[in-house]
PDB file of C-alpha atoms in Angstrom:
ATOM      1  CA  MET V   1      99.286  85.163  99.077  1.00 75.00           C
ATOM      2  CA  GLU V   2     100.074  84.025  95.775  1.00 80.00           C
ATOM      3  CA  LEU V   3      98.077  85.157  92.853  1.00 87.00           C
ATOM      4  CA  ARG V   4      97.023  82.178  90.624  1.00 87.00           C
ATOM      5  CA  SER V   5      95.551  84.132  87.352  1.00 94.00           C
ATOM      6  CA  VAL V   6      94.807  87.276  86.183  1.00 96.00           C
ATOM      7  CA  GLU V   7      91.463  87.396  86.905  1.00 96.00           C
ATOM      8  CA  GLU V   8      92.331  87.111  90.592  1.00 94.00           C
ATOM      9  CA  LEU V   9      94.818  90.083  90.286  1.00 95.00           C
ATOM     10  CA  MET V  10      92.523  92.254  88.418  1.00 95.00           C
ATOM     11  CA  ASP V  11      90.167  91.904  90.896  1.00 94.00           C
ATOM     12  CA  LEU V  12      92.665  92.857  93.700  1.00 92.00           C
ATOM     13  CA  LEU V  13      93.517  95.725  91.507  1.00 93.00           C
ATOM     14  CA  TYR V  14      89.889  96.857  91.251  1.00 93.00           C
ATOM     15  CA  ALA V  15      89.729  96.614  94.811  1.00 90.00           C
ATOM     16  CA  CYS V  16      92.217  99.033  95.125  1.00 86.00           C
ATOM     17  CA  ARG V  17      89.548 101.643  94.140  1.00 87.00           C
ATOM     18  CA  GLY V  18      88.945 104.050  97.085  1.00 80.00           C
ATOM     19  CA  ALA V  19      91.643 102.761  99.295  1.00 77.00           C
ATOM     20  CA  ARG V  20      94.209 105.261 100.291  1.00 74.00           C
ATOM     21  CA  ASP V  21      97.926 105.381 100.429  1.00 68.00           C
ATOM     22  CA  VAL V  22      99.790 106.145 103.730  1.00 60.00           C
ATOM     23  CA  PRO V  23     101.155 109.808 102.838  1.00 54.00           C
ATOM     24  CA  VAL V  24     104.937 109.604 101.662  1.00 52.00           C
ATOM     25  CA  ARG V  25     106.880 112.468 102.725  1.00 56.00           C
ATOM     26  CA  ALA V  26     104.673 115.922 102.247  1.00 58.00           C
ATOM     27  CA  CYS V  27     102.608 114.204  99.712  1.00 61.00           C
ATOM     28  CA  PRO V  28      98.973 113.879 100.605  1.00 70.00           C
ATOM     29  CA  PRO V  29      97.487 110.475 100.447  1.00 75.00           C
ATOM     30  CA  VAL V  30      96.146 109.124  96.784  1.00 81.00           C
ATOM     31  CA  ASP V  31      93.750 106.571  95.734  1.00 84.00           C
ATOM     32  CA  LEU V  32      95.897 102.989  95.132  1.00 87.00           C
ATOM     33  CA  HIS V  33      93.814 102.184  92.187  1.00 90.00           C
ATOM     34  CA  ASP V  34      94.297 106.015  90.532  1.00 91.00           C
ATOM     35  CA  HIS V  35      97.716 106.060  91.420  1.00 89.00           C
ATOM     36  CA  ALA V  36      98.451 102.585  89.568  1.00 93.00           C
ATOM     37  CA  LEU V  37      96.878 103.221  86.535  1.00 95.00           C
ATOM     38  CA  ARG V  38      98.847 106.848  86.386  1.00 95.00           C
ATOM     39  CA  THR V  39     102.037 105.029  86.948  1.00 95.00           C
ATOM     40  CA  ALA V  40     101.661 102.766  84.518  1.00 96.00           C
ATOM     41  CA  ALA V  41     100.264 105.022  81.915  1.00 97.00           C
ATOM     42  CA  LEU V  42     103.399 107.432  82.442  1.00 96.00           C
ATOM     43  CA  LEU V  43     105.896 104.248  82.087  1.00 96.00           C
ATOM     44  CA  ARG V  44     103.914 103.237  78.941  1.00 96.00           C
ATOM     45  CA  ARG V  45     104.640 106.543  77.434  1.00 96.00           C
ATOM     46  CA  GLY V  46     108.105 106.616  78.771  1.00 96.00           C
ATOM     47  CA  ARG V  47     109.087 103.312  77.956  1.00 96.00           C
ATOM     48  CA  PRO V  48     106.310 101.839  75.423  1.00 97.00           C
ATOM     49  CA  ALA V  49     108.061  98.277  74.649  1.00 97.00           C
ATOM     50  CA  ASP V  50     108.931  97.398  78.462  1.00 97.00           C
ATOM     51  CA  LYS V  51     105.698  95.855  79.542  1.00 97.00           C
ATOM     52  CA  GLU V  52     107.287  94.651  82.521  1.00 97.00           C
ATOM     53  CA  LEU V  53     108.183  98.062  83.561  1.00 96.00           C
ATOM     54  CA  GLN V  54     104.712  99.299  82.968  1.00 97.00           C
ATOM     55  CA  VAL V  55     103.125  96.540  85.115  1.00 97.00           C
ATOM     56  CA  ALA V  56     105.310  96.990  87.888  1.00 95.00           C
ATOM     57  CA  GLY V  57     103.951 100.121  88.286  1.00 94.00           C
ATOM     58  CA  LEU V  58     100.546  98.788  87.899  1.00 96.00           C
ATOM     59  CA  VAL V  59     100.715  96.258  90.385  1.00 94.00           C
ATOM     60  CA  GLN V  60     103.077  98.389  93.098  1.00 87.00           C
ATOM     61  CA  PRO V  61      99.833  99.100  95.122  1.00 83.00           C
ATOM     62  CA  VAL V  62      99.132  96.060  96.106  1.00 86.00           C
ATOM     63  CA  GLY V  63     101.046  96.014  98.777  1.00 82.00           C
ATOM     64  CA  GLY V  64      98.965  98.802 100.323  1.00 75.00           C
ATOM     65  CA  LEU V  65      95.994  97.019  99.949  1.00 78.00           C
ATOM     66  CA  LEU V  66      96.466  93.775 101.307  1.00 79.00           C
ATOM     67  CA  TRP V  67      99.100  94.723 104.250  1.00 73.00           C
ATOM     68  CA  PRO V  68      97.742  98.387 105.118  1.00 71.00           C
ATOM     69  CA  GLY V  69      99.077  98.156 108.461  1.00 69.00           C
ATOM     70  CA  ASP V  70     103.037  97.138 107.469  1.00 68.00           C
ATOM     71  CA  PRO V  71     104.140  99.715 105.594  1.00 67.00           C
ATOM     72  CA  ALA V  72     107.591  98.940 105.947  1.00 68.00           C
ATOM     73  CA  GLY V  73     106.924  95.150 104.746  1.00 78.00           C
ATOM     74  CA  ARG V  74     104.249  96.149 101.824  1.00 82.00           C
ATOM     75  CA  ALA V  75     106.784  95.921  99.078  1.00 84.00           C
ATOM     76  CA  ASP V  76     108.204  92.644  99.704  1.00 86.00           C
ATOM     77  CA  HIS V  77     104.299  91.348 100.224  1.00 87.00           C
ATOM     78  CA  ALA V  78     103.194  92.653  96.987  1.00 89.00           C
ATOM     79  CA  ALA V  79     106.778  91.115  95.331  1.00 91.00           C
ATOM     80  CA  ASP V  80     106.142  87.834  96.776  1.00 91.00           C
ATOM     81  CA  THR V  81     102.173  88.062  95.760  1.00 91.00           C
ATOM     82  CA  VAL V  82     102.578  88.630  92.093  1.00 94.00           C
ATOM     83  CA  ARG V  83     106.397  86.724  91.365  1.00 93.00           C
ATOM     84  CA  THR V  84     104.488  83.650  90.465  1.00 93.00           C
ATOM     85  CA  LEU V  85     102.062  85.076  87.842  1.00 94.00           C
ATOM     86  CA  LEU V  86     104.403  88.030  86.538  1.00 95.00           C
ATOM     87  CA  GLY V  87     107.725  87.073  86.953  1.00 94.00           C
ATOM     88  CA  GLU V  88     110.842  87.588  88.679  1.00 94.00           C
ATOM     89  CA  ARG V  89     111.723  91.390  87.074  1.00 95.00           C
ATOM     90  CA  VAL V  90     108.239  92.645  88.048  1.00 95.00           C
ATOM     91  CA  ALA V  91     108.822  90.959  91.648  1.00 93.00           C
ATOM     92  CA  ARG V  92     112.349  92.647  91.808  1.00 92.00           C
ATOM     93  CA  LEU V  93     111.151  95.950  90.694  1.00 93.00           C
ATOM     94  CA  VAL V  94     107.941  96.213  93.162  1.00 91.00           C
ATOM     95  CA  ARG V  95     110.406  94.839  96.119  1.00 90.00           C
ATOM     96  CA  ARG V  96     112.735  97.632  95.471  1.00 83.00           C
ATOM     97  CA  CYS V  97     110.929 100.637  94.442  1.00 72.00           C
ATOM     98  CA  PRO V  98     110.323 102.073  97.659  1.00 62.00           C
ATOM     99  CA  ARG V  99     113.826 100.913  98.777  1.00 65.00           C
ATOM    100  CA  ARG V 100     116.069 104.232  98.458  1.00 67.00           C
ATOM    101  CA  ASP V 101     118.934 103.138 100.144  1.00 69.00           C
ATOM    102  CA  THR V 102     119.573 100.290  97.368  1.00 70.00           C
ATOM    103  CA  PRO V 103     121.718 101.365  94.235  1.00 70.00           C
ATOM    104  CA  ALA V 104     119.354 102.040  91.406  1.00 70.00           C
ATOM    105  CA  ASP V 105     119.519 101.267  87.572  1.00 85.00           C
ATOM    106  CA  ASP V 106     117.986 103.002  84.645  1.00 90.00           C
ATOM    107  CA  ASP V 107     114.574 101.028  85.042  1.00 92.00           C
ATOM    108  CA  LEU V 108     114.242 101.287  88.782  1.00 90.00           C
ATOM    109  CA  LEU V 109     115.086 104.854  88.472  1.00 90.00           C
ATOM    110  CA  ALA V 110     111.933 105.539  85.621  1.00 94.00           C
ATOM    111  CA  LEU V 111     109.559 103.321  88.278  1.00 93.00           C
ATOM    112  CA  ARG V 112     110.416 105.529  91.203  1.00 89.00           C
ATOM    113  CA  GLN V 113     110.286 108.682  89.074  1.00 91.00           C
ATOM    114  CA  ALA V 114     106.854 107.572  87.498  1.00 93.00           C
ATOM    115  CA  SER V 115     105.453 106.509  90.852  1.00 89.00           C
ATOM    116  CA  GLU V 116     106.177 110.049  92.306  1.00 88.00           C
ATOM    117  CA  GLU V 117     104.557 111.925  89.469  1.00 91.00           C
ATOM    118  CA  GLY V 118     101.618 109.457  89.576  1.00 89.00           C
ATOM    119  CA  ARG V 119     100.908 110.812  92.912  1.00 85.00           C
ATOM    120  CA  THR V 120     100.331 114.420  91.683  1.00 83.00           C
ATOM    121  CA  ALA V 121     100.003 114.363  88.034  1.00 80.00           C
ATOM    122  CA  ALA V 122      96.213 114.753  86.768  1.00 83.00           C
ATOM    123  CA  PHE V 123      95.484 113.137  83.658  1.00 86.00           C
ATOM    124  CA  ASP V 124      93.188 110.645  82.204  1.00 88.00           C
ATOM    125  CA  ALA V 125      95.208 107.310  82.658  1.00 91.00           C
ATOM    126  CA  GLY V 126      92.335 105.098  80.961  1.00 92.00           C
ATOM    127  CA  VAL V 127      90.797 102.308  82.944  1.00 95.00           C
ATOM    128  CA  LEU V 128      92.294  99.079  84.314  1.00 95.00           C
ATOM    129  CA  GLU V 129      90.460  96.924  81.621  1.00 96.00           C
ATOM    130  CA  ASP V 130      93.057  98.629  79.217  1.00 95.00           C
ATOM    131  CA  TRP V 131      96.144  96.215  80.861  1.00 97.00           C
ATOM    132  CA  ARG V 132      94.252  93.009  80.944  1.00 97.00           C
ATOM    133  CA  THR V 133      96.055  91.857  77.487  1.00 96.00           C
ATOM    134  CA  VAL V 134      99.314  92.979  78.877  1.00 97.00           C
ATOM    135  CA  LEU V 135      98.836  91.184  82.200  1.00 97.00           C
ATOM    136  CA  GLU V 136      97.782  87.999  80.250  1.00 96.00           C
ATOM    137  CA  LEU V 137     100.672  87.925  77.844  1.00 95.00           C
ATOM    138  CA  LEU V 138     103.248  88.266  81.012  1.00 95.00           C
ATOM    139  CA  ALA V 139     101.298  85.448  82.726  1.00 95.00           C
ATOM    140  CA  ALA V 140     101.239  83.680  79.593  1.00 94.00           C
ATOM    141  CA  ARG V 141     105.131  84.095  79.571  1.00 93.00           C
ATOM    142  CA  ASN V 142     105.840  83.287  83.258  1.00 88.00           C
ATOM    143  CA  SER V 143     103.368  80.518  83.375  1.00 79.00           C
ATOM    144  CA  ARG V 144     105.176  77.282  84.239  1.00 58.00           C
ATOM    145  CA  LEU V 145     102.365  75.221  82.049  1.00 49.00           C
ATOM    146  CA  GLY V 146     101.868  77.942  79.501  1.00 50.00           C
ATOM    147  CA  ALA V 147      98.502  78.153  80.408  1.00 47.00           C
ATOM    148  CA  VAL V 148      96.749  80.995  81.653  1.00 46.00           C
ATOM    149  CA  ASP V 149      93.275  81.274  83.471  1.00 46.00           C
TER     150      ASP V 149
END
């Protein structure tokens, strides 16, 4: 699957509401939508200028919704889904986040930490619509034709 517009991505992220993730280690399952918002909000607080990192945290749960029966391949599928719309860096971060056997740079460590903290943190992370402008800016930057739906 390849996303062609921010609207398609927003629909997919809204569809994550109520979907539960497979538990990681000893953590209980979490709502994919809430986890995405909390992870992105934590990254926004820690790295306010790094929009690509924040968006990687926001879109990471897409794999759990689209491929629930393939936990091992979820990150690869999610990365492939967002690559054209959001760019190579976002896709790379999404792909590498769950892989603990790969070397991690500061960005990947920040994403992993926010994702783990987002599973248990209890705070108001806002609403998905707050992220539309950021998604549109990234999509415009990565668009082959310079146009965004």
